[in-house]
Amino acid sequence: MALRSAPLLLLVLVAVALRESCFGTSSHSMKYCFTSISDPNQGQPYHVAMGFVDGQVFLHYDSHSRKLESRVSWMEKVGKEDPKYWVRNTQMARDTEEASRGDLETLRLRYNQSKSLHTWQRMYGCELRGDGSRGGFDQYGYDGRTFLTFDKDILTWVAPDPQAQISKRKWDASPVYNWRGKAYLEEVCIKWLEKHLSYGKEMLLRREPT
């Protein structure tokens, strides 16, 4: 019942805090967190998405506004370089919101649960370490438990829960899907991280890594 009274934003921030502990202090990171809740309470948004660079929120989307919005002034540079950035990524955020509704219902039926409070989360991102090496992760959680984790080195999904095996088999059956996930984490995500660091260098790079 504690989850019912917790703001949806708090669920997102707790998830981020847990993942932050896996990154070193001498690195730069970018991550995205998506949290959907089946039974919003007292005006809470059903779905929230947030983007972080070095722990700073730089993007925000929720099911009330249905609009991807900047949370830092340096993101204005993105719109100037790519005028269609906000329209394109707002649509992607809306598509993710709609998909999460179906995911929650699919999992509720798979676990044979009632229509009560359930949460569905995804976190993914990348890290550029001080020594030049790179890291990346992609994982899903259901009702506060790990559901699936992507092992990009061997191109497979790890399913600690028996109910997640269904999704694992489906996703692993598409090698192209997993290859694209690996390429995103190791290449595309890193390029965007470097770009965001250049945009916000006055704020993000003011302190040298220790």
mmCIF file of C-alpha atoms in Angstrom, residues 20-96:
data_model
loop_
_atom_site.group_PDB
_atom_site.id
_atom_site.type_symbol
_atom_site.label_atom_id
_atom_site.label_comp_id
_atom_site.label_asym_id
_atom_site.label_seq_id
_atom_site.Cartn_x
_atom_site.Cartn_y
_atom_site.Cartn_z
ATOM 1 C CA GLU A 20 23.386 5.943 -10.108
ATOM 2 C CA SER A 21 25.170 3.737 -7.595
ATOM 3 C CA CYS A 22 26.424 1.590 -10.485
ATOM 4 C CA PHE A 23 28.231 4.486 -12.166
ATOM 5 C CA GLY A 24 31.567 5.807 -10.994
ATOM 6 C CA THR A 25 32.176 9.413 -9.976
ATOM 7 C CA SER A 26 34.817 9.843 -12.682
ATOM 8 C CA SER A 27 32.392 9.281 -15.540
ATOM 9 C CA HIS A 28 29.687 11.071 -17.482
ATOM 10 C CA SER A 29 26.354 9.396 -18.049
ATOM 11 C CA MET A 30 23.037 9.814 -19.809
ATOM 12 C CA LYS A 31 19.964 7.814 -18.923
ATOM 13 C CA TYR A 32 16.239 7.773 -19.564
ATOM 14 C CA CYS A 33 13.605 6.551 -17.114
ATOM 15 C CA PHE A 34 9.992 5.721 -17.902
ATOM 16 C CA THR A 35 7.428 4.909 -15.237
ATOM 17 C CA SER A 36 3.786 3.977 -15.843
ATOM 18 C CA ILE A 37 1.198 3.295 -13.172
ATOM 19 C CA SER A 38 -2.070 1.444 -13.703
ATOM 20 C CA ASP A 39 -4.086 3.285 -11.057
ATOM 21 C CA PRO A 40 -3.042 6.948 -10.695
ATOM 22 C CA ASN A 41 -4.069 8.576 -7.445
ATOM 23 C CA GLN A 42 -5.394 12.116 -6.962
ATOM 24 C CA GLY A 43 -4.294 13.695 -10.205
ATOM 25 C CA GLN A 44 -0.987 11.912 -10.640
ATOM 26 C CA PRO A 45 0.020 11.421 -14.264
ATOM 27 C CA TYR A 46 -0.343 7.897 -15.557
ATOM 28 C CA HIS A 47 3.008 8.027 -17.300
ATOM 29 C CA VAL A 48 6.227 9.992 -16.689
ATOM 30 C CA ALA A 49 9.442 10.010 -18.711
ATOM 31 C CA MET A 50 12.623 11.809 -17.699
ATOM 32 C CA GLY A 51 16.081 12.199 -19.191
ATOM 33 C CA PHE A 52 19.221 12.731 -17.113
ATOM 34 C CA VAL A 53 22.748 13.839 -17.943
ATOM 35 C CA ASP A 54 25.187 13.403 -15.067
ATOM 36 C CA GLY A 55 22.194 13.136 -12.730
ATOM 37 C CA GLN A 56 20.635 16.416 -13.922
ATOM 38 C CA VAL A 57 17.108 16.292 -15.369
ATOM 39 C CA PHE A 58 17.237 17.749 -18.864
ATOM 40 C CA LEU A 59 14.047 16.355 -20.421
ATOM 41 C CA HIS A 60 10.569 15.709 -19.037
ATOM 42 C CA TYR A 61 7.334 14.250 -20.408
ATOM 43 C CA ASP A 62 4.130 13.165 -18.703
ATOM 44 C CA SER A 63 0.676 11.981 -19.686
ATOM 45 C CA HIS A 64 -0.922 15.251 -18.550
ATOM 46 C CA SER A 65 1.029 17.609 -20.803
ATOM 47 C CA ARG A 66 1.727 14.997 -23.501
ATOM 48 C CA LYS A 67 4.645 17.180 -24.566
ATOM 49 C CA LEU A 68 8.375 16.607 -24.296
ATOM 50 C CA GLU A 69 9.856 19.642 -22.573
ATOM 51 C CA SER A 70 13.302 20.906 -21.695
ATOM 52 C CA ARG A 71 14.349 21.325 -18.072
ATOM 53 C CA VAL A 72 17.638 23.125 -18.806
ATOM 54 C CA SER A 73 18.420 26.235 -20.815
ATOM 55 C CA TRP A 74 21.198 24.584 -22.802
ATOM 56 C CA MET A 75 18.731 22.287 -24.566
ATOM 57 C CA GLU A 76 17.604 25.304 -26.599
ATOM 58 C CA LYS A 77 20.674 24.661 -28.755
ATOM 59 C CA VAL A 78 19.191 21.330 -29.867
ATOM 60 C CA GLY A 79 16.098 22.975 -31.308
ATOM 61 C CA LYS A 80 18.186 25.502 -33.173
ATOM 62 C CA GLU A 81 20.315 22.800 -34.783
ATOM 63 C CA ASP A 82 17.372 20.465 -35.433
ATOM 64 C CA PRO A 83 14.023 22.356 -35.699
ATOM 65 C CA LYS A 84 12.050 19.084 -35.832
ATOM 66 C CA TYR A 85 13.672 17.640 -32.704
ATOM 67 C CA TRP A 86 10.857 18.489 -30.279
ATOM 68 C CA VAL A 87 8.004 17.412 -32.569
ATOM 69 C CA ARG A 88 9.738 14.144 -33.469
ATOM 70 C CA ASN A 89 10.651 13.210 -29.924
ATOM 71 C CA THR A 90 7.309 14.277 -28.473
ATOM 72 C CA GLN A 91 5.644 11.816 -30.839
ATOM 73 C CA MET A 92 8.076 9.095 -29.770
ATOM 74 C CA ALA A 93 7.243 9.822 -26.121
ATOM 75 C CA ARG A 94 3.519 9.588 -26.873
ATOM 76 C CA ASP A 95 4.020 6.279 -28.653
ATOM 77 C CA THR A 96 5.892 4.949 -25.610
#
